[in-house]
Amino acid sequence: MSKIFLNYRTGDGDQLAATLAEALRHRFGAHEVFRDGTSIRAGSAFPQELLQAVRRSRVLLAVIGPHWAAAPQLRRADDWVRRELLEAERCGIPVVPILSGAAARPLRKEQLPEELAWLADTQGLPFTPYRSTIDLAHICDELAQLVPDLTDVTVAPPPAQGGVQSSITGGNQGTAVQGRDFSGDIAGTIYKGNNGPFHTGTGDQHFHHNSPRFTGDGGTFVAGTNNGGVNNGGVHNHYTGERSDGEERR
């Protein structure tokens, strides 16, 4: 169900409707915006689709171009721009006029058919090409306040607890690729520093100076130059638990 319904007249607002749809979908998600040209699937009966979409929406944006009020179609009962606006009023859905272009002015009651005279008393929002970025952002901000359950999909969610807090750190001590927090249950993590790489199993790992210190089973690290000599380092395994089934844990 789309929360935002775009109402516009072809030839006097369709380009702005497409621009609005793109900006609103970027801000709130594609599923939250209904525009007939892209939201009604082929083979669907558009009269039912349009009226149902209006009834299910939380706000209707009426794109008002410079010649919108003078259109003769607006006086006809079968005009879809008119029908959508009247359906929104009947269902108690807020209607926000989007006043398009530098020549657009707030509507006056004498310009409108009697059934739509209430639009002249409805606060609208401007859109002008020379400040389109500012106006689009303002329209989106106003809708976010008008419909509080709209979600801003451009805001990245905070990292989940226990998730990746950092990916790579560098410097003279080498680089670290971290799968989880340093203080936590780390599995499958590789650290590489001046003393060689260190691959953890499970447990808590801490690094200070040039040497690793860790607790938990299954840790494997290479320290020193690894030339094969005892004093030069080599591959070491660390186990704190008991053997299982006669074999060392690995």
Backbone as numpy.savetxt, mean C-alpha at the origin, in Angstrom:
# Nx Ny Nz CAx CAy CAz Cx Cy Cz
-15.63 -5.31 -2.71 -16.48 -4.12 -2.71 -15.60 -2.89 -2.71
-15.77 -2.01 -3.70 -14.99 -0.77 -3.80 -15.62 0.31 -2.94
-14.80 0.99 -2.15 -15.31 2.04 -1.27 -15.45 3.38 -1.98
-14.72 3.58 -3.08 -14.73 4.86 -3.80 -15.34 4.67 -5.18
-16.40 5.41 -5.48 -17.07 5.34 -6.78 -16.78 6.64 -7.54
-16.33 6.51 -8.79 -16.05 7.67 -9.63 -17.21 7.92 -10.58
-17.78 9.10 -10.47 -18.89 9.53 -11.33 -18.35 10.64 -12.23
-18.55 10.49 -13.56 -17.99 11.48 -14.50 -18.78 11.42 -15.80
-18.61 12.47 -16.60 -19.24 12.50 -17.91 -18.16 12.42 -18.99
-18.36 11.52 -19.95 -17.43 11.39 -21.05 -17.38 12.70 -21.85
-16.17 13.18 -22.08 -15.99 14.43 -22.80 -15.87 15.64 -21.90
-16.22 15.49 -20.63 -16.12 16.62 -19.70 -15.74 16.11 -18.31
-14.72 15.25 -18.28 -14.28 14.74 -16.98 -13.68 13.36 -17.03
-13.73 12.70 -18.21 -13.23 11.32 -18.26 -11.71 11.25 -18.09
-10.99 12.23 -18.60 -9.53 12.21 -18.43 -9.14 12.38 -16.97
-9.81 13.29 -16.28 -9.54 13.47 -14.86 -9.97 12.23 -14.07
-11.07 11.62 -14.46 -11.51 10.40 -13.77 -10.45 9.31 -13.86
-9.81 9.19 -15.03 -8.75 8.19 -15.18 -7.54 8.55 -14.32
-7.20 9.84 -14.26 -6.09 10.29 -13.42 -6.38 10.04 -11.94
-7.60 10.37 -11.53 -8.01 10.13 -10.15 -7.96 8.64 -9.81
-8.46 7.82 -10.72 -8.47 6.38 -10.47 -7.06 5.85 -10.24
-6.13 6.30 -11.06 -4.74 5.84 -10.92 -4.15 6.28 -9.58
-4.37 7.54 -9.20 -3.82 8.04 -7.94 -4.46 7.36 -6.74
-5.76 7.16 -6.79 -6.47 6.53 -5.68 -6.10 5.06 -5.53
-5.93 4.36 -6.64 -5.53 2.96 -6.57 -4.11 2.82 -6.04
-3.25 3.76 -6.42 -1.88 3.73 -5.89 -1.88 3.95 -4.38
-2.74 4.83 -3.90 -2.77 5.16 -2.46 -3.52 4.12 -1.64
-4.68 3.63 -2.16 -5.54 2.78 -1.34 -5.70 1.35 -1.85
-5.16 1.05 -3.03 -5.30 -0.29 -3.59 -6.33 -0.32 -4.71
-6.07 -1.14 -5.72 -6.92 -1.17 -6.91 -8.34 -1.59 -6.59
-8.52 -2.47 -5.61 -9.84 -3.00 -5.30 -10.76 -1.96 -4.64
-10.21 -0.81 -4.22 -11.01 0.17 -3.50 -11.62 1.23 -4.42
-11.35 1.18 -5.71 -11.79 2.23 -6.63 -12.63 1.63 -7.74
-13.82 2.19 -7.94 -14.70 1.74 -9.03 -14.78 2.83 -10.09
-14.36 2.48 -11.29 -14.55 3.33 -12.48 -15.09 2.43 -13.57
-16.24 2.79 -14.13 -16.97 1.87 -14.98 -16.14 1.30 -16.13
-15.29 2.13 -16.74 -14.54 1.67 -17.90 -13.57 0.54 -17.61
-13.13 0.42 -16.36 -12.16 -0.61 -16.01 -12.66 -1.59 -14.96
-13.77 -1.29 -14.30 -14.24 -2.14 -13.20 -15.36 -3.09 -13.59
-16.06 -2.82 -14.70 -17.14 -3.70 -15.13 -16.58 -4.71 -16.13
-16.74 -5.97 -15.84 -16.18 -7.02 -16.68 -17.03 -7.21 -17.94
-16.39 -7.66 -18.99 -17.09 -7.92 -20.26 -18.21 -8.94 -20.04
-19.34 -8.66 -20.66 -20.48 -9.56 -20.54 -21.40 -9.25 -19.38
-21.00 -8.34 -18.49 -21.84 -7.97 -17.35 -22.90 -6.96 -17.78
-24.03 -6.99 -17.10 -25.10 -6.02 -17.36 -24.76 -4.74 -16.62
-24.35 -3.70 -17.36 -23.81 -2.52 -16.69 -24.84 -1.75 -15.86
-26.14 -1.71 -16.19 -27.06 -0.97 -15.30 -27.05 -1.52 -13.87
-27.13 -2.84 -13.75 -27.10 -3.43 -12.41 -25.74 -3.23 -11.74
-24.66 -3.39 -12.52 -23.32 -3.23 -11.96 -23.11 -1.81 -11.43
-23.54 -0.81 -12.19 -23.34 0.57 -11.78 -24.11 0.89 -10.50
-25.38 0.54 -10.47 -26.19 0.88 -9.30 -25.74 0.11 -8.06
-25.37 -1.15 -8.22 -24.88 -1.92 -7.08 -23.57 -1.35 -6.56
-22.70 -0.92 -7.48 -21.42 -0.34 -7.06 -21.63 0.96 -6.28
-22.60 1.77 -6.71 -22.92 2.99 -5.97 -23.41 2.64 -4.56
-24.33 1.68 -4.46 -24.90 1.32 -3.16 -23.86 0.75 -2.20
-22.87 0.07 -2.74 -21.86 -0.57 -1.90 -20.70 0.35 -1.55
-20.62 1.50 -2.20 -19.49 2.41 -1.97 -19.67 3.17 -0.67
-18.58 3.80 -0.24 -18.61 4.62 0.97 -18.56 6.11 0.65
-18.17 6.43 -0.59 -18.13 7.82 -1.03 -18.19 7.84 -2.55
-18.85 8.85 -3.11 -18.91 9.03 -4.56 -18.22 10.34 -4.90
-17.25 10.27 -5.82 -16.58 11.47 -6.32 -17.23 11.86 -7.64
-17.81 13.05 -7.68 -18.46 13.56 -8.89 -17.50 14.52 -9.58
-16.96 14.12 -10.73 -16.03 14.97 -11.46 -16.83 16.03 -12.21
-16.63 17.29 -11.84 -17.39 18.41 -12.39 -16.47 19.23 -13.30
-16.66 19.13 -14.61 -15.89 19.90 -15.56 -16.52 21.26 -15.80
-15.87 22.13 -16.59 -16.37 23.48 -16.83 -17.76 23.51 -17.46
-18.11 22.48 -18.25 -19.40 22.48 -18.95 -20.37 21.44 -18.38
-20.03 20.90 -17.22 -20.81 19.80 -16.63 -22.26 20.22 -16.36
-22.46 21.36 -15.71 -23.81 21.77 -15.31 -24.69 22.13 -16.51
-24.08 22.52 -17.62 -24.85 22.93 -18.79 -25.21 21.77 -19.71
-24.73 20.58 -19.43 -25.00 19.44 -20.31 -26.50 19.14 -20.35
-27.09 19.06 -21.54 -28.54 18.78 -21.61 -28.89 17.40 -21.08
-27.95 16.44 -21.14 -28.24 15.09 -20.65 -28.59 15.09 -19.16
-28.05 16.06 -18.42 -28.26 16.09 -16.97 -29.73 16.31 -16.62
-30.51 16.78 -17.60 -31.94 17.02 -17.37 -32.79 15.81 -17.74
-32.17 14.75 -18.23 -32.93 13.58 -18.66 -32.88 12.50 -17.58
-34.00 11.83 -17.39 -34.11 10.83 -16.32 -33.23 9.63 -16.58
-32.89 9.36 -17.86 -32.09 8.17 -18.18 -30.58 8.46 -18.23
-30.18 9.66 -17.87 -28.75 10.01 -17.87 -28.06 9.31 -16.71
-26.96 8.60 -17.00 -26.30 7.80 -15.97 -25.55 8.65 -14.96
-25.01 9.76 -15.35 -24.39 10.65 -14.38 -25.42 11.08 -13.34
-26.57 11.48 -13.83 -27.66 11.90 -12.95 -28.15 10.73 -12.09
-28.36 9.56 -12.69 -28.88 8.40 -11.96 -27.94 7.98 -10.83
-26.64 7.98 -11.09 -25.67 7.59 -10.05 -25.68 8.58 -8.89
-25.77 9.88 -9.20 -25.81 10.89 -8.15 -27.08 10.75 -7.30
-28.21 10.55 -7.94 -29.47 10.41 -7.21 -29.49 9.13 -6.38
-28.87 8.06 -6.89 -28.81 6.81 -6.14 -27.95 6.99 -4.89
-26.83 7.71 -5.03 -25.99 7.97 -3.86 -26.74 8.79 -2.82
-27.47 9.82 -3.26 -28.25 10.62 -2.32 -29.31 9.77 -1.63
-29.98 8.93 -2.39 -31.04 8.09 -1.83 -30.49 7.13 -0.78
-29.26 6.65 -0.97 -28.66 5.68 -0.05 -27.86 6.35 1.07
-27.83 7.68 1.09 -27.10 8.38 2.14 -25.59 8.30 2.00
-25.10 8.13 0.78 -23.66 8.03 0.52 -23.12 9.44 0.25
-22.06 9.86 0.95 -21.51 11.20 0.71 -21.07 11.39 -0.74
-21.37 12.55 -1.28 -20.95 12.92 -2.63 -19.97 14.08 -2.52
-18.81 13.93 -3.12 -17.79 14.97 -3.09 -17.57 15.48 -4.51
-17.98 16.70 -4.84 -17.68 17.24 -6.17 -16.19 17.52 -6.31
-15.62 17.07 -7.42 -14.23 17.37 -7.76 -14.28 18.42 -8.87
-13.94 19.65 -8.53 -14.07 20.77 -9.47 -12.84 20.81 -10.35
-13.06 20.49 -11.63 -11.94 20.24 -12.54 -11.57 21.48 -13.34
-10.26 21.77 -13.39 -9.75 22.83 -14.25 -9.82 24.20 -13.61
-8.98 25.09 -14.12 -8.92 26.44 -13.57 -10.22 27.20 -13.80
-11.00 26.81 -14.83 -12.25 27.51 -15.14 -13.43 27.00 -14.34
-13.26 25.88 -13.65 -14.37 25.30 -12.89 -14.66 26.14 -11.66
-15.94 26.34 -11.37 -16.37 27.11 -10.21 -17.37 26.28 -9.42
-17.53 26.57 -8.13 -18.57 25.88 -7.36 -19.92 26.01 -8.04
-20.71 24.96 -7.94 -22.02 24.94 -8.59 -23.00 25.89 -7.92
-23.93 26.43 -8.72 -25.02 27.26 -8.21 -26.34 26.55 -8.48
-27.28 26.74 -7.59 -28.55 26.02 -7.69 -29.27 26.32 -9.00
-29.19 27.55 -9.48 -29.91 27.90 -10.71 -29.32 27.21 -11.94
-28.10 26.67 -11.80 -27.49 25.95 -12.91 -27.98 24.51 -13.02
-28.59 24.00 -11.97 -28.85 22.57 -11.84 -30.33 22.26 -11.95
-30.63 21.04 -12.42 -32.02 20.59 -12.34 -32.44 20.49 -10.87
-33.71 20.64 -10.62 -34.21 20.71 -9.25 -33.77 19.51 -8.41
-33.75 18.32 -9.03 -33.42 17.10 -8.28 -31.96 17.07 -7.81
-31.12 17.87 -8.45 -29.70 17.89 -8.11 -29.27 19.22 -7.47
-30.23 20.05 -7.08 -29.90 21.36 -6.52 -29.08 21.23 -5.24
-29.19 20.13 -4.53 -28.44 19.91 -3.29 -26.92 19.90 -3.51
-26.50 19.62 -4.75 -25.06 19.63 -5.04 -24.43 21.00 -4.84
-25.23 22.07 -5.01 -24.70 23.42 -4.83 -24.33 23.69 -3.38
-24.91 22.95 -2.46 -24.62 23.12 -1.03 -23.59 22.10 -0.52
-22.98 21.36 -1.42 -22.04 20.31 -1.03 -20.61 20.79 -1.23
-19.81 20.69 -0.20 -18.41 21.13 -0.28 -17.63 20.24 -1.24
-16.92 20.89 -2.18 -16.14 20.14 -3.15 -14.65 20.32 -2.93
-13.88 19.69 -3.81 -12.42 19.77 -3.77 -11.92 20.16 -5.15
-10.92 21.04 -5.23 -10.43 21.50 -6.54 -9.38 20.56 -7.12
-9.30 20.56 -8.44 -8.20 19.92 -9.16 -7.81 20.83 -10.31
-6.57 21.29 -10.31 -6.07 22.13 -11.40 -4.79 21.52 -11.95
-4.61 21.53 -13.27 -3.46 20.85 -13.87 -2.12 21.36 -13.38
-1.97 22.67 -13.12 -0.67 23.21 -12.77 -0.25 22.87 -11.34
-1.18 22.33 -10.54 -0.83 21.86 -9.20 -1.45 20.49 -8.94
-1.37 19.66 -9.97 -2.05 18.36 -9.92 -1.52 17.47 -8.80
-0.20 17.47 -8.57 0.36 16.60 -7.54 -0.17 16.99 -6.16
-0.20 18.29 -5.88 -0.70 18.78 -4.60 -2.18 18.48 -4.44
-2.97 18.73 -5.51 -4.41 18.53 -5.43 -4.76 17.05 -5.28
-4.06 16.17 -6.01 -4.33 14.74 -5.88 -4.01 14.24 -4.47
-2.90 14.72 -3.91 -2.56 14.33 -2.54 -3.61 14.82 -1.55
-4.10 16.04 -1.78 -5.13 16.60 -0.89 -6.43 15.81 -0.99
-6.81 15.44 -2.19 -8.03 14.64 -2.38 -7.89 13.30 -1.65
-6.75 12.66 -1.79 -6.52 11.37 -1.11 -6.56 11.55 0.40
-5.96 12.62 0.91 -5.96 12.85 2.35 -7.38 13.08 2.87
-8.18 13.83 2.13 -9.56 14.08 2.55 -10.38 12.79 2.56
-10.16 11.94 1.57 -10.89 10.67 1.54 -10.48 9.77 2.69
-9.19 9.79 3.05 -8.73 8.98 4.18 -9.42 9.39 5.47
-9.74 10.68 5.62 -10.46 11.14 6.80 -11.95 10.84 6.71
-12.50 10.96 5.50 -13.93 10.72 5.30 -14.27 9.24 5.45
-13.37 8.38 4.98 -13.57 6.92 5.07 -12.39 6.35 5.86
-12.46 6.33 7.19 -11.29 5.95 8.00 -10.78 4.54 7.76
-11.62 3.62 7.29 -11.15 2.25 7.10 -10.45 2.03 5.76
-10.24 3.11 4.99 -9.38 3.00 3.82 -7.94 2.82 4.29
-7.22 1.90 3.69 -5.85 1.60 4.08 -4.87 2.22 3.10
-3.90 2.95 3.62 -2.86 3.55 2.78 -1.83 2.46 2.47
-1.89 1.92 1.25 -1.00 0.81 0.89 0.40 1.29 0.55
0.62 2.61 0.49 1.96 3.11 0.20 2.84 3.16 1.44
2.25 2.95 2.62 3.01 2.95 3.87 3.45 1.54 4.17
4.78 1.31 4.29 5.31 -0.02 4.56 4.97 -0.42 5.99
4.50 -1.66 6.21 4.18 -2.10 7.57 5.46 -2.28 8.38
5.38 -2.16 9.71 6.57 -2.38 10.54 7.00 -3.83 10.47
8.30 -4.11 10.65 8.76 -5.50 10.59 8.13 -6.34 11.68
7.80 -7.57 11.35 7.20 -8.47 12.32 8.21 -8.80 13.41
7.72 -9.03 14.62 8.59 -9.36 15.73 9.34 -10.65 15.43
10.65 -10.62 15.61 11.44 -11.81 15.32 11.86 -11.91 13.88
11.48 -10.91 13.05 11.84 -10.95 11.64 13.22 -10.36 11.43
13.53 -10.11 10.16 14.85 -9.58 9.81 14.94 -8.14 10.27
15.91 -7.84 11.10 16.14 -6.48 11.57 17.25 -5.80 10.78
18.19 -6.56 10.23 19.23 -6.02 9.37 19.66 -7.11 8.43
20.22 -6.73 7.31 20.60 -7.73 6.33 22.10 -7.85 6.21
22.81 -6.74 6.02 24.25 -6.81 5.81 24.90 -5.65 6.56
25.91 -5.95 7.34 26.70 -4.90 7.95 28.14 -5.10 7.56
28.86 -4.00 7.38 30.23 -4.13 6.90 31.20 -3.37 7.76
32.44 -3.22 7.27 33.47 -2.52 8.01 34.69 -3.40 8.12
35.60 -3.03 9.01 36.84 -3.77 9.17 36.62 -5.15 9.75
35.49 -5.37 10.38 35.23 -6.67 10.98 34.59 -7.63 10.00
34.43 -7.21 8.77 33.84 -8.10 7.77 32.37 -7.79 7.59
31.66 -8.74 7.00 30.24 -8.56 6.74 29.44 -9.60 7.49
28.21 -9.28 7.81 27.33 -10.23 8.49 26.03 -10.31 7.74
25.58 -11.49 7.44 24.26 -11.71 6.85 23.40 -12.31 7.95
22.39 -11.58 8.36 21.64 -11.95 9.55 20.27 -12.47 9.17
19.91 -13.65 9.66 18.60 -14.21 9.38 17.57 -13.79 10.40
18.00 -13.55 11.65 17.11 -13.05 12.69 17.90 -12.12 13.59
17.32 -11.75 14.75 18.02 -10.84 15.65 19.29 -11.48 16.20
20.25 -10.62 16.61 21.46 -11.14 17.25 21.11 -11.84 18.54
20.22 -11.25 19.33 19.82 -11.88 20.58 18.53 -12.64 20.31
18.63 -13.89 19.98 17.45 -14.68 19.66 17.86 -16.05 19.20
16.92 -16.79 18.72 17.16 -18.14 18.25 17.49 -18.08 16.78
18.77 -18.10 16.45 19.22 -17.89 15.08 19.50 -19.24 14.44
18.95 -19.44 13.28 19.17 -20.69 12.57 19.60 -20.38 11.14
20.64 -21.07 10.68 21.07 -20.91 9.30 21.63 -19.54 9.00
22.46 -18.99 9.88 23.01 -17.66 9.69 24.50 -17.76 9.42
25.02 -16.95 8.52 26.43 -16.97 8.18 27.02 -15.61 8.50
28.10 -15.59 9.26 28.82 -14.38 9.56 30.22 -14.51 8.98
30.72 -13.46 8.40 32.05 -13.48 7.81 32.82 -12.28 8.30
34.00 -12.51 8.91 34.81 -11.42 9.43 36.27 -11.69 9.15
37.12 -10.95 9.83 38.55 -11.14 9.62 39.00 -12.54 10.02
38.31 -13.13 10.97 38.71 -14.44 11.45 38.09 -15.58 10.63
37.35 -15.26 9.62 36.77 -16.31 8.80 35.26 -16.35 8.95
34.59 -17.21 8.20 33.13 -17.29 8.28 32.68 -18.09 9.49
31.48 -17.78 9.94 30.88 -18.50 11.05 29.45 -18.85 10.67
29.10 -20.11 10.74 27.74 -20.56 10.42 27.09 -21.07 11.68
25.97 -20.47 12.03 25.33 -20.84 13.29 24.33 -21.96 13.08
24.07 -22.63 14.18 22.97 -23.58 14.21 21.80 -22.91 14.89
21.51 -23.29 16.15 20.48 -22.60 16.91 21.08 -22.10 18.20
20.53 -21.06 18.76 21.05 -20.50 19.99 21.31 -19.02 19.85
21.94 -18.43 20.85 22.24 -17.00 20.84 23.69 -16.79 20.44
23.95 -15.87 19.54 25.30 -15.58 19.10 25.63 -14.13 19.41
26.86 -13.86 19.87 27.29 -12.51 20.19 28.71 -12.34 19.66
29.00 -11.16 19.14 30.31 -10.88 18.60 30.91 -9.68 19.34
32.16 -9.83 19.81 32.85 -8.71 20.40 34.33 -8.87 20.11
35.00 -7.75 19.93 36.38 -7.72 19.45 36.44 -8.46 18.12
37.38 -9.39 17.96 37.50 -10.13 16.71 37.09 -11.59 16.86
36.45 -11.94 17.97 36.15 -13.34 18.21 34.67 -13.54 18.44
34.10 -14.64 17.97 32.70 -14.93 18.23 32.53 -15.60 19.59
31.41 -15.32 20.22 31.01 -16.05 21.41 29.56 -16.46 21.21
29.25 -17.72 21.43 27.90 -18.17 21.15 27.51 -19.25 22.13
26.18 -19.41 22.25 25.63 -20.52 23.02 24.64 -21.24 22.15
24.42 -22.54 22.40 23.49 -23.31 21.58 24.24 -24.32 20.75
23.54 -25.33 20.30 24.16 -26.43 19.58 24.20 -26.18 18.08
25.14 -26.85 17.43 25.16 -26.88 15.97 25.94 -25.76 15.34
26.72 -24.98 16.12 27.48 -23.89 15.53 28.77 -24.39 14.92
29.08 -23.89 13.71 30.33 -24.22 13.03 31.01 -22.93 12.62
32.32 -22.79 12.98 33.00 -21.56 12.58 34.42 -21.87 12.18
34.98 -20.96 11.38 36.38 -21.05 10.96 37.08 -19.83 11.54
38.13 -20.06 12.35 38.86 -18.97 12.97 40.31 -19.05 12.56
40.96 -17.91 12.43 42.36 -17.88 12.06 42.55 -17.95 10.57
43.78 -18.26 10.15 44.10 -18.29 8.73 43.68 -19.59 8.08
43.41 -20.63 8.94 42.93 -21.91 8.42 43.92 -22.55 7.47
45.24 -22.49 7.85 46.25 -23.15 7.04 46.47 -24.60 7.45
45.71 -25.04 8.41 45.81 -26.43 8.81 46.53 -26.61 10.11
47.34 -25.65 10.58 48.05 -25.77 11.82 47.16 -25.56 13.01
47.57 -26.11 14.15 46.75 -25.99 15.35 46.62 -24.53 15.76
47.76 -23.80 15.72 47.74 -22.42 16.18 47.11 -21.47 15.18
46.98 -21.94 13.95 46.46 -21.05 12.91 44.95 -21.05 12.83
44.31 -21.90 13.58 42.84 -21.92 13.54 42.36 -23.22 12.93
41.28 -23.17 12.24 40.70 -24.35 11.64 39.21 -24.37 11.83
38.58 -25.47 11.49 37.14 -25.62 11.59 36.80 -26.18 12.95
35.85 -25.58 13.62 35.45 -26.00 14.95 33.94 -26.18 14.99
33.47 -27.18 15.72 32.06 -27.40 15.96 31.79 -27.20 17.44
30.62 -26.67 17.78 30.29 -26.42 19.17 28.99 -27.14 19.51
29.02 -28.02 20.51 27.83 -28.74 20.96 27.75 -28.63 22.47
26.59 -28.33 22.97 26.39 -28.27 24.41 25.46 -29.35 24.90
24.75 -30.01 24.01 23.79 -31.04 24.41 24.41 -32.42 24.41
23.61 -33.41 24.79 24.08 -34.78 24.80 23.93 -35.40 23.43
24.63 -36.52 23.22 24.52 -37.24 21.96 23.12 -37.82 21.85
22.65 -37.97 20.63 21.34 -38.53 20.35 21.51 -39.72 19.44
20.99 -40.90 19.89 21.06 -42.12 19.10 22.51 -42.48 18.77
23.43 -42.18 19.71 24.81 -42.60 19.53 25.60 -41.74 18.59
25.03 -40.63 18.08 25.77 -39.76 17.16 25.78 -38.34 17.68
26.82 -37.61 17.31 26.86 -36.20 17.66 25.80 -35.43 16.87
25.25 -34.37 17.47 24.30 -33.52 16.75 25.02 -32.75 15.65
24.32 -32.54 14.55 24.93 -31.79 13.47 23.86 -31.12 12.63
